[in-house]
CSV table of C-alpha atoms and ligand atoms in Angstrom, one decimal:
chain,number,residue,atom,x,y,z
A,1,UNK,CA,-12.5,5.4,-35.4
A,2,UNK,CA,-13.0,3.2,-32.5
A,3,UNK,CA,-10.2,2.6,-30.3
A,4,UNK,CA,-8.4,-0.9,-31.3
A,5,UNK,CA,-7.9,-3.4,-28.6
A,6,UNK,CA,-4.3,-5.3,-28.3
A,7,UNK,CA,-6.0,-8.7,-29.1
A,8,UNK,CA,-6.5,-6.8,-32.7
A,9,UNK,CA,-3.6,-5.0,-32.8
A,10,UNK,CA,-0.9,-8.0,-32.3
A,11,UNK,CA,-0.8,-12.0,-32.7
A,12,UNK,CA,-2.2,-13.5,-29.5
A,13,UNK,CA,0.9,-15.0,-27.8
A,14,UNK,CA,0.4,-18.6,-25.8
A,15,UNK,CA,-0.5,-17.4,-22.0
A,16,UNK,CA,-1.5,-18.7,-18.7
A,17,UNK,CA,-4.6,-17.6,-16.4
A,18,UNK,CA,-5.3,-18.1,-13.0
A,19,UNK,CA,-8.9,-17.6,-12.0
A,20,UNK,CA,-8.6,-16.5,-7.7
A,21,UNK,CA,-12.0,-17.5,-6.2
A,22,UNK,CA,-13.2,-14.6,-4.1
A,23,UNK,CA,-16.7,-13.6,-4.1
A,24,UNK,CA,-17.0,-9.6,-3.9
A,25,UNK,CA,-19.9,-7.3,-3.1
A,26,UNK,CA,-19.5,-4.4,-4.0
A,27,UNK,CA,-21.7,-1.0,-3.7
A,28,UNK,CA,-22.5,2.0,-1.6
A,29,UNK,CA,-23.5,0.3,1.3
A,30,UNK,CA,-22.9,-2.9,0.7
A,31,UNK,CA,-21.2,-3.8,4.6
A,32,UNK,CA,-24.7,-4.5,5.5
A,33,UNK,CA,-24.4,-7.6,3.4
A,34,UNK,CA,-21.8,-8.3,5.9
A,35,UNK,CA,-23.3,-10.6,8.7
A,36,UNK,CA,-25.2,-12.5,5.3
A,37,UNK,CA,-21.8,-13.2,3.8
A,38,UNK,CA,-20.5,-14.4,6.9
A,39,UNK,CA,-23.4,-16.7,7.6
A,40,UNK,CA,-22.6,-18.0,4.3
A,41,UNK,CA,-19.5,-18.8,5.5
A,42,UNK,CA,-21.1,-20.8,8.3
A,43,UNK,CA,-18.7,-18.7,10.8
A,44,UNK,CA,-19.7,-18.2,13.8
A,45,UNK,CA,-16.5,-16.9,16.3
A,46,UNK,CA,-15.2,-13.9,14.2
A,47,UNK,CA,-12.3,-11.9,15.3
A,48,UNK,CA,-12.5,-8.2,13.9
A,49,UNK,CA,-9.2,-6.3,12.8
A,50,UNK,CA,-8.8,-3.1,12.7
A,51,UNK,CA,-6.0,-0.2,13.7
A,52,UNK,CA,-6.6,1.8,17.0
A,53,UNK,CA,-7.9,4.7,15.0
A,54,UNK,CA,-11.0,3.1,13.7
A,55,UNK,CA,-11.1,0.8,16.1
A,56,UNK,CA,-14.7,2.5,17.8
A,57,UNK,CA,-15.7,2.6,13.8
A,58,UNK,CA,-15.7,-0.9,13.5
A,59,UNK,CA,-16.9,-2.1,16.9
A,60,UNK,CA,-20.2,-0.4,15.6
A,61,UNK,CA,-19.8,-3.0,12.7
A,62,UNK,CA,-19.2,-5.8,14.7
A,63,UNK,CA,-22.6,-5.1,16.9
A,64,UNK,CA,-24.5,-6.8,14.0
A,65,UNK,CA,-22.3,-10.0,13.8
A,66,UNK,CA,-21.0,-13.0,15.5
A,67,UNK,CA,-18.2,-11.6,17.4
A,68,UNK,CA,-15.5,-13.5,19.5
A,69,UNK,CA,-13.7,-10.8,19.5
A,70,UNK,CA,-11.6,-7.9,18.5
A,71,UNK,CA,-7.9,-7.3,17.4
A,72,UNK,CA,-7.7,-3.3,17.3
A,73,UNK,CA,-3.4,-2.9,17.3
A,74,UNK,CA,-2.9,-3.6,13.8
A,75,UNK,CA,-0.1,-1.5,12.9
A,76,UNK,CA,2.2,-1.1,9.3
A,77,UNK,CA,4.2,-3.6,7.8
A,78,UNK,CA,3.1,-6.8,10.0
A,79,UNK,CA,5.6,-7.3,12.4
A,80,UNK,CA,5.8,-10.6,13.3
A,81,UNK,CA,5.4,-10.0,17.0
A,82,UNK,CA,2.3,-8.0,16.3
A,83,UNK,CA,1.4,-10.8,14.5
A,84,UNK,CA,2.0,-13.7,16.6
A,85,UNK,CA,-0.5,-11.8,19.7
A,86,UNK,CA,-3.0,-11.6,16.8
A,87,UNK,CA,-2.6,-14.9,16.0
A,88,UNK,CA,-2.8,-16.1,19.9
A,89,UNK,CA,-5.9,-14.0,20.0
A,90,UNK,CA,-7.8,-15.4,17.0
A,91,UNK,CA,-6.5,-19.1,19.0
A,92,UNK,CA,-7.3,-18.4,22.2
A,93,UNK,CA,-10.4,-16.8,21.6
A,94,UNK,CA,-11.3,-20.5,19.0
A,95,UNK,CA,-12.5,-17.7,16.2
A,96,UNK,CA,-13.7,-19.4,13.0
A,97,UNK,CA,-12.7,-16.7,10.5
A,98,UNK,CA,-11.3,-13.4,11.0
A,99,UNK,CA,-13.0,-10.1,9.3
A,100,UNK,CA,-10.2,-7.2,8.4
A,101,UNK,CA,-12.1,-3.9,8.2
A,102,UNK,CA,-9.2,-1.2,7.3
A,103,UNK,CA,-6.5,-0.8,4.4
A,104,UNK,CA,-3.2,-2.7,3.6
A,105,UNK,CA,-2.3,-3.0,7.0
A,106,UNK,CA,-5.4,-4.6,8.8
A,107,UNK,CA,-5.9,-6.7,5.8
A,108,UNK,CA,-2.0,-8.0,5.8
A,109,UNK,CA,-3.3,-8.9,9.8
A,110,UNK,CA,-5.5,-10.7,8.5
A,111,UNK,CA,-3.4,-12.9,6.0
A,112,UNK,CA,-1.2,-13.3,8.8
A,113,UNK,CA,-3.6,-15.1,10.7
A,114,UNK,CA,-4.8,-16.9,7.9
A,115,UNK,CA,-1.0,-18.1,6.7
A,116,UNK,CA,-0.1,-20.2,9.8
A,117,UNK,CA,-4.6,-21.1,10.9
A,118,UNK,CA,-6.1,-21.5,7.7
A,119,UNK,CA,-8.9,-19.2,9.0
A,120,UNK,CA,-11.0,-17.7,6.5
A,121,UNK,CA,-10.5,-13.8,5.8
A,122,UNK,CA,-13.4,-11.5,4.9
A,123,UNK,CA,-12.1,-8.2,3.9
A,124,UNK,CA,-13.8,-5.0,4.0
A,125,UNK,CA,-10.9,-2.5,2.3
A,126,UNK,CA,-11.3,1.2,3.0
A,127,UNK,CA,-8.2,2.0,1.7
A,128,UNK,CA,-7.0,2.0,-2.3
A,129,UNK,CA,-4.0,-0.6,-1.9
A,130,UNK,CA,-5.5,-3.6,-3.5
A,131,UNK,CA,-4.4,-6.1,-0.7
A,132,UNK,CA,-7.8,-7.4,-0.5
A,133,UNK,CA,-7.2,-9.6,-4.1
A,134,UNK,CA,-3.9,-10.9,-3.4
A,135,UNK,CA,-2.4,-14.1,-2.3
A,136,UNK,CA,0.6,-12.3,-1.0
A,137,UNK,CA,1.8,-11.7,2.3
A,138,UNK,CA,4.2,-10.0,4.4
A,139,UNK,CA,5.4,-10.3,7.4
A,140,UNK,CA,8.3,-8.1,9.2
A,141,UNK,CA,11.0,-9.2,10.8
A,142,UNK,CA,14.6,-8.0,12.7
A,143,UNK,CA,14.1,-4.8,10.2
A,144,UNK,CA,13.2,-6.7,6.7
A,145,UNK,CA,10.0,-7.6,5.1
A,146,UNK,CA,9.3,-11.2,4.1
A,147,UNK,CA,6.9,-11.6,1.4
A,148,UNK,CA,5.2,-14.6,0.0
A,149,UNK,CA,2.3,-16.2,-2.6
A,150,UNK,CA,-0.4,-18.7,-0.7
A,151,UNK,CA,-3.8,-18.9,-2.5
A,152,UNK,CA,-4.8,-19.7,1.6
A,153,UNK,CA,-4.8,-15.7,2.7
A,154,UNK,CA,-6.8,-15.0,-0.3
A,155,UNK,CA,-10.0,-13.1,1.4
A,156,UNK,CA,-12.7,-15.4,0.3
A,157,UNK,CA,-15.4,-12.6,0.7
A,158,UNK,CA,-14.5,-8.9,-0.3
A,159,UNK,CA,-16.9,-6.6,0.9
A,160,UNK,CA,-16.4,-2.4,-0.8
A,161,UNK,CA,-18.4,0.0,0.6
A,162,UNK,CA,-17.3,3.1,-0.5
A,163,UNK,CA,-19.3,5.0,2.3
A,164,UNK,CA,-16.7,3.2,4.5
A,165,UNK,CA,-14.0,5.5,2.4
A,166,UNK,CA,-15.5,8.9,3.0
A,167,UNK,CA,-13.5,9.8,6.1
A,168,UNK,CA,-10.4,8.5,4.3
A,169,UNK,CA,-7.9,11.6,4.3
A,170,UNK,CA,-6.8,12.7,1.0
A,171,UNK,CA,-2.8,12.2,1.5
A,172,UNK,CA,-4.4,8.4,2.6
A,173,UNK,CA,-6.4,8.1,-0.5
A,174,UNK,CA,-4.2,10.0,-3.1
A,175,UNK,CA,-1.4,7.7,-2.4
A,176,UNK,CA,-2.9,4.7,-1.7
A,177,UNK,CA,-4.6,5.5,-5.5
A,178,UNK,CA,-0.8,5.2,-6.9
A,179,UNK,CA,-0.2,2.4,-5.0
A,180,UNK,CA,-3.4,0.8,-6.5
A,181,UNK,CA,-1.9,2.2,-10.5
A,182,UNK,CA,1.2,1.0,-9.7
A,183,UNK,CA,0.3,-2.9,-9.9
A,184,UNK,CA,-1.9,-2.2,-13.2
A,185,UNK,CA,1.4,-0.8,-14.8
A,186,UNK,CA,3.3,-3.5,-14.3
A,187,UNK,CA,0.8,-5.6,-14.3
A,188,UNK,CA,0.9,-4.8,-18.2
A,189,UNK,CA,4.5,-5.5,-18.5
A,190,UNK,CA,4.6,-8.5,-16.6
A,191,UNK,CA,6.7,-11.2,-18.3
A,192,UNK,CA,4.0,-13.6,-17.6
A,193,UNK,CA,0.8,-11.4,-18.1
A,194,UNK,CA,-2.1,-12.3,-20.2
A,195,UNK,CA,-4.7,-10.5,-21.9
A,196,UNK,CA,-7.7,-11.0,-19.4
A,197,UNK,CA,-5.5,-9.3,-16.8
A,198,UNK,CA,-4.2,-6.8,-19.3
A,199,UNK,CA,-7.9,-5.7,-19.9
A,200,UNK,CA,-8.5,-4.9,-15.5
A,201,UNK,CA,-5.4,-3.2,-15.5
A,202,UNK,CA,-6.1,-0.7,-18.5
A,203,UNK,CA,-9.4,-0.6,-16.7
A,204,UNK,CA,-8.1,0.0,-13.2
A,205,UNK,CA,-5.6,2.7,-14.4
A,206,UNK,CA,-8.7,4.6,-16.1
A,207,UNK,CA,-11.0,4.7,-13.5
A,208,UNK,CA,-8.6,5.4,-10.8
A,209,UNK,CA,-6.8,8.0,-12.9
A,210,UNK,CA,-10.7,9.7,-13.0
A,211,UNK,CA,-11.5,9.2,-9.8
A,212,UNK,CA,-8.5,10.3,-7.4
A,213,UNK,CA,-8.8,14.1,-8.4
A,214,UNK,CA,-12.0,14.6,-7.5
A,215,UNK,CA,-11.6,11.9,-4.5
A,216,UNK,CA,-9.2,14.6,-3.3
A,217,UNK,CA,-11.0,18.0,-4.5
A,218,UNK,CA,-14.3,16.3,-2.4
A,219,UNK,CA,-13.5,13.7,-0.1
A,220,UNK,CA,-17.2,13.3,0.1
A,221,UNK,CA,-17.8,12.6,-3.4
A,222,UNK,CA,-19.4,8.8,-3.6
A,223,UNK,CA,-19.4,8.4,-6.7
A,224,UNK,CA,-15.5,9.2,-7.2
A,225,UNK,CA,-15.2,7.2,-4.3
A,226,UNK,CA,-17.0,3.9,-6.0
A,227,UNK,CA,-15.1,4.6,-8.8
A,228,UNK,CA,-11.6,5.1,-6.7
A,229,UNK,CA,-12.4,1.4,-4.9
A,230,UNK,CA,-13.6,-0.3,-8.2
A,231,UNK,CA,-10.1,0.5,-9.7
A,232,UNK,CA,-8.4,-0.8,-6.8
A,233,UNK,CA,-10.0,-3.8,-7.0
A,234,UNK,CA,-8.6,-4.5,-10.4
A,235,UNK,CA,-6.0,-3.4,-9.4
A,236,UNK,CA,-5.5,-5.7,-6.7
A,237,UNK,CA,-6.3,-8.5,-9.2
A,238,UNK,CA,-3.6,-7.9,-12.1
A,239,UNK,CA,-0.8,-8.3,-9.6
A,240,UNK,CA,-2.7,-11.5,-7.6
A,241,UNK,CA,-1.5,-13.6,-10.7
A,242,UNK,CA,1.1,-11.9,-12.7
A,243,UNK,CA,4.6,-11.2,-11.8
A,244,UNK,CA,5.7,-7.6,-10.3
A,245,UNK,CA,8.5,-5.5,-12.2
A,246,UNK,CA,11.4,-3.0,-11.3
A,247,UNK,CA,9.4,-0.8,-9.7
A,248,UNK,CA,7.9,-3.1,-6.8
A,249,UNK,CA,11.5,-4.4,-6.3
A,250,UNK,CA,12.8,-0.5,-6.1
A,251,UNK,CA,9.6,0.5,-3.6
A,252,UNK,CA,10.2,-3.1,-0.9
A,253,UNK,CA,14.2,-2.5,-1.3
A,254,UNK,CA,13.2,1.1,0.1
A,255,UNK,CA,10.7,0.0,2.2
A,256,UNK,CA,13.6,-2.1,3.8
A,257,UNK,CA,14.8,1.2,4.5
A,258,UNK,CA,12.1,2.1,6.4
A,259,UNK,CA,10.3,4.8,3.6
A,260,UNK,CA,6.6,4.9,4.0
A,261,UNK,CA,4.9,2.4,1.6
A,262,UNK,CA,2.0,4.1,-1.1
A,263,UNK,CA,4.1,7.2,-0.7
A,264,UNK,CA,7.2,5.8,-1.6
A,265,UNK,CA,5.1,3.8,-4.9
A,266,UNK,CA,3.7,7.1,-5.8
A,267,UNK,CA,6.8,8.5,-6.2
A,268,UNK,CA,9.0,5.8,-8.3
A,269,UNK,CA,6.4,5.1,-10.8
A,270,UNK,CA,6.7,7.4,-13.1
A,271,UNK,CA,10.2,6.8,-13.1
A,272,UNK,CA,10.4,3.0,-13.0
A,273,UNK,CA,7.9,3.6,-16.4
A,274,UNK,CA,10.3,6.1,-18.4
A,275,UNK,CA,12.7,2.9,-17.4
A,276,UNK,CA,11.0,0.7,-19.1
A,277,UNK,CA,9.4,3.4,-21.6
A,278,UNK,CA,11.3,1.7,-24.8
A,279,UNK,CA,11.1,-2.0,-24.0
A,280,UNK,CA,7.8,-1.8,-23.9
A,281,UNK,CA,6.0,-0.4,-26.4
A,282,UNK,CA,2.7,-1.9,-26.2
A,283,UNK,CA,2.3,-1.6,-22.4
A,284,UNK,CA,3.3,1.5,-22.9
A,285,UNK,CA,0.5,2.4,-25.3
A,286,UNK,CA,-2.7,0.7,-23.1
A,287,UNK,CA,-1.2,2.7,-20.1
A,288,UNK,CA,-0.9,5.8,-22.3
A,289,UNK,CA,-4.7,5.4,-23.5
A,290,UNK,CA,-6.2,4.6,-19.8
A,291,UNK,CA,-4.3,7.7,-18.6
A,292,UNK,CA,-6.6,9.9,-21.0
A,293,UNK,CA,-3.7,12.4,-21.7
A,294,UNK,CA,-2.3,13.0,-18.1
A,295,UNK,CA,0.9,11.3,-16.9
A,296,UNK,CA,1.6,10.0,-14.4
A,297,UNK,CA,4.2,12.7,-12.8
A,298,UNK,CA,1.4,15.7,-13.4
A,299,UNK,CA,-1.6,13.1,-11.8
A,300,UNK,CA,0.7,12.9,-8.5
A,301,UNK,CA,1.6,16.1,-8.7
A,302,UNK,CA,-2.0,17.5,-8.9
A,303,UNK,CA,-3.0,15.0,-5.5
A,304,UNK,CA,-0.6,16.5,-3.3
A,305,UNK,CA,1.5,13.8,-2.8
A,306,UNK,CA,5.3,14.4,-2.2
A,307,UNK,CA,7.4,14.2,-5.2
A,308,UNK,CA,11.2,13.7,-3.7
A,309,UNK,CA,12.3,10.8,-1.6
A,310,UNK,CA,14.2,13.1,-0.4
A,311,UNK,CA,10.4,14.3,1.2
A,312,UNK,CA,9.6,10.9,2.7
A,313,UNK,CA,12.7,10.4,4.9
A,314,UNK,CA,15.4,8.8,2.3
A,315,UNK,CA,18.9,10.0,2.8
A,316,UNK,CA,20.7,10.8,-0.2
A,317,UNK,CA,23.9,8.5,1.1
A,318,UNK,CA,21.4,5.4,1.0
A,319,UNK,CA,21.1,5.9,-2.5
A,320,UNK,CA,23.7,4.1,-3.8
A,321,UNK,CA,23.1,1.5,-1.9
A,322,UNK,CA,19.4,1.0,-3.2
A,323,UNK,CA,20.8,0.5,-6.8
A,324,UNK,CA,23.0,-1.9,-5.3
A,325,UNK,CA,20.1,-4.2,-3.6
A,326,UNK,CA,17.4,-3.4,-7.2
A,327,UNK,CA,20.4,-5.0,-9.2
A,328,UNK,CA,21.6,-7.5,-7.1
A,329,UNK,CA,18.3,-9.2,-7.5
A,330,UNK,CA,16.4,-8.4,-10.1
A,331,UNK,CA,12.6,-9.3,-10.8
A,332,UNK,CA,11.9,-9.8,-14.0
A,333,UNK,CA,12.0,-6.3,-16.1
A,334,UNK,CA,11.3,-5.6,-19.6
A,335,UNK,CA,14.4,-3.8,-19.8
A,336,UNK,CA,17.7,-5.3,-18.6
A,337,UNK,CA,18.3,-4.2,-14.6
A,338,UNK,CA,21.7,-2.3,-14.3
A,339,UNK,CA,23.3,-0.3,-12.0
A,340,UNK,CA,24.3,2.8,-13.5
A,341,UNK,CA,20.5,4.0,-15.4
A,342,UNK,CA,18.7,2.7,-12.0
A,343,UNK,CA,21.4,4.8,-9.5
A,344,UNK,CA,20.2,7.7,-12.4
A,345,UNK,CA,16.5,6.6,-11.7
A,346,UNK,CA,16.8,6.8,-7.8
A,347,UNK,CA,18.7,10.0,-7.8
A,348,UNK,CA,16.1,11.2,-10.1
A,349,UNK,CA,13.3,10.2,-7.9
A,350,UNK,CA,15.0,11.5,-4.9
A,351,UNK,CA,15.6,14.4,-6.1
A,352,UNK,CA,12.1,14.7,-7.6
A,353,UNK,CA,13.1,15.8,-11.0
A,354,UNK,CA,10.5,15.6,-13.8
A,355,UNK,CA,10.9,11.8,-15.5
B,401,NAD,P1,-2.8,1.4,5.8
B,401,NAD,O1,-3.6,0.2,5.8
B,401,NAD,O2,-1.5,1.4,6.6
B,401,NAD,O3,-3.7,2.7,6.3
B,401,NAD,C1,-3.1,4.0,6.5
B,401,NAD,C2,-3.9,4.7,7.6
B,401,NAD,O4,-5.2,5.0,7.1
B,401,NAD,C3,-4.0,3.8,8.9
B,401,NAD,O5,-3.7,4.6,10.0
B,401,NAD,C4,-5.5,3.5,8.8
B,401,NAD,O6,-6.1,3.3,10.1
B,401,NAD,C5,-6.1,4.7,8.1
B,401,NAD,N1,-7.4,4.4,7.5
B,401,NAD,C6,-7.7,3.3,6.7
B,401,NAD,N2,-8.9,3.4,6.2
B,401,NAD,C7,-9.4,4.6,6.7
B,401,NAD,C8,-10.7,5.3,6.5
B,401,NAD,N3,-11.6,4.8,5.7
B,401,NAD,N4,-10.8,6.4,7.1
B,401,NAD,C9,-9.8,7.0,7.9
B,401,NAD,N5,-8.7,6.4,8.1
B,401,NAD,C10,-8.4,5.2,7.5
B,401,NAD,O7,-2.4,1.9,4.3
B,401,NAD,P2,-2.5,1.2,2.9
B,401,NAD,O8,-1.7,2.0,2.0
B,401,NAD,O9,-3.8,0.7,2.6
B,401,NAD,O10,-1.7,-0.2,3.2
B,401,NAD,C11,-0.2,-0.2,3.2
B,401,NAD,C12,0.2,-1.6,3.6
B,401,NAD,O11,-0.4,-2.6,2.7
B,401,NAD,C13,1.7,-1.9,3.4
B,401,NAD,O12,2.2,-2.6,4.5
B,401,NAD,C14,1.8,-2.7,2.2
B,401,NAD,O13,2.9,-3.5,2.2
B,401,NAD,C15,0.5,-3.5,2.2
B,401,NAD,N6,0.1,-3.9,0.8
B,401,NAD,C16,0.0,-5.2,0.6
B,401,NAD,C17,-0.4,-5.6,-0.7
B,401,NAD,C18,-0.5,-7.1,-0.9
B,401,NAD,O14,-0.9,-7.5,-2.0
B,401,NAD,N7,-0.1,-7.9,0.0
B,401,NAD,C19,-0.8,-4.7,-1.7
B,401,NAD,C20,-0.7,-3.3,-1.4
B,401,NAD,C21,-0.3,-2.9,-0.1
């Protein structure tokens, strides 16, 4: 019998959509639309972004494009002073839009830039995170990450070239993947979802649940990689309009605590989702169907990726004090935020118990 959709299943509640205008190109080789899409534009002055690493990587890109110049410090997390000598750069040098080639981080540059100039971004993501579709930002400062919505860092062009990905190590990929998974999930949750975005995030989950095993048995496997990059962009998508969940406020309270980002996201989802495994029955269901019979512990479990905050730098006396933060300010959750079942969820996660 064919599989039934939701809109089938269950009365159609009233919802809201926002449509995000981005254009995206997507394909195996696909940058070399690159200096098209940024005619298009009408730019002229654009400042590349990039981290030192692939900084000689993308000065090979920028030899076919109006350059001003390049930005090539971009480090995690945006700190704001990091930010601010980007953002005299992209002043100084009078760039017209600013092209972030790289994952989370270079993009979040990017936005940065955009937030305060109103310069255009054009995004060419090589990692999994999803950043690329969003209207958030985040920007640190004096040890804590301030995060915002404004439709104006929106990349206006999104370029994926998954050859761009092939050199992307597998811990990089694997967890940047989860990262990507985690928005779809609570994407599906979301108190204010809807059923076009319900439909990219079963989507996303599917394909990146195929594609990061064999992304990470053959890094040099394209097609997993195509498949790997078109689930983060729906990814990316679900949470541009809908509302995060538990589990984002769990992974930025620990990220406050200095724990590495997609890491720490791979390895409080499939606990924030046994959370919420009874209040949400339906969500539960799509996520169960795009996950083709794995779960989501086994799937991390099979990339590599650490399994115990306790791996990833978290000590065990900051525990407590997480729950504290998650209930002290809830997000929106399908299932009533309280202290005692999320200290249980963090010890669990920290200790790496099976959810
Ligand atoms: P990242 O951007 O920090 O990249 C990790 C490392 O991989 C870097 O050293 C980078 O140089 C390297 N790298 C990237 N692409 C590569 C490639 N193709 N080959 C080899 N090395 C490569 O990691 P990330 O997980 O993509 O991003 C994490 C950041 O993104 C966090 O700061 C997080 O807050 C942010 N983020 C933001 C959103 C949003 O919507 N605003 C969504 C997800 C993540």
């Amino acid at each position: 019998m064919a599989r039934r959709h939701r809109a089938q299943d269950a009365a159609l509640k009233p919802f809201v959509f926002t449509g995000l205008a981005s254009r995206v190109v997507f394909g195996a080789g696909s940058v070399r639309e690159l200096p098209a899409e940024i005619e298009r534009l009408g730019a002229k002055r654009a400042l590349l972004l990039t981290t030192p690493g692939r900084a000689s990587m993308v000065s090979a890109i920028g030899k076919h494009l109006k350059v001003a110049g390049i930005y090539d410090k971009v480090v995690m997390h945006t700190p704001i002073e990091a930010a601010t000598e980007a953002r005299n750069l992209a002043a100084s040098l009078n760039a017209d839009c600013c092209i972030a080639v790289g994952g989370g981080s270079t993009i979040g540059f990017g936005k940065a830039i955009a937030l305060t100039s109103g310069l255009p971004v054009v995004a060419v993501p090589t990692t999994y995170s999803g950043s690329e579709m969003t209207t958030i930002w985040g920007i640190s400062e004096n040890n804590l990450k301030k995060t915002g919505r404004d439709p104006k860092v929106l990349p206006r062009v999104v370029v994926y070239d998954p050859e761009l990905t092939l050199d992307l190590p597998a811990a990089v990929s694997a967890a940047s993947g989860m990262n990507a998974i985690a928005h779809c999930v609570e994407a599906l949750y979301a108190h204010d979802g809807n059923p076009i975005v319900s439909l990219m995030a079963e989507e996303g989950i599917r394909a990146l649940t195929s594609a990061l095993p064999k992304v990470v048995a053959d890094l040099g496997d394209l097609e997993a990689r195509s498949d790997a990059l078109y689930g983060s962009w729906l990814a990316g998508s679900t949470i541009s309009t809908t509302s995060v969940a538990l589990h984002h406020k769990l992974c930025h309270v620990l990220g406050g605590f200095g724990l590495p980002h997609a890491e720490t996201h791979s390895i409080v989802l499939p606990h924030a989702l046994k959370y919420n495994s009874d209040a949400a029955p339906e969500a539960m269901q799509r996520i169960a169907n795009a996950l083709q019979g794995k779960n989501l512990w086994d799937l991390q479990k099979g990339l590599g990726l650490p399994m115990r905050l306790a791996d990833i730098g978290m000590n065990e006396a900051d525990i407590e004090r997480a729950a504290r933060l998650a209930v002290a300010a809830p997000y929106p959750n399908p299932r009533k935020v309280e202290y005692d079942p999320v200290l249980e969820l963090l010890r669990n996660a920290w200790e790496g118990r099976r959810p």
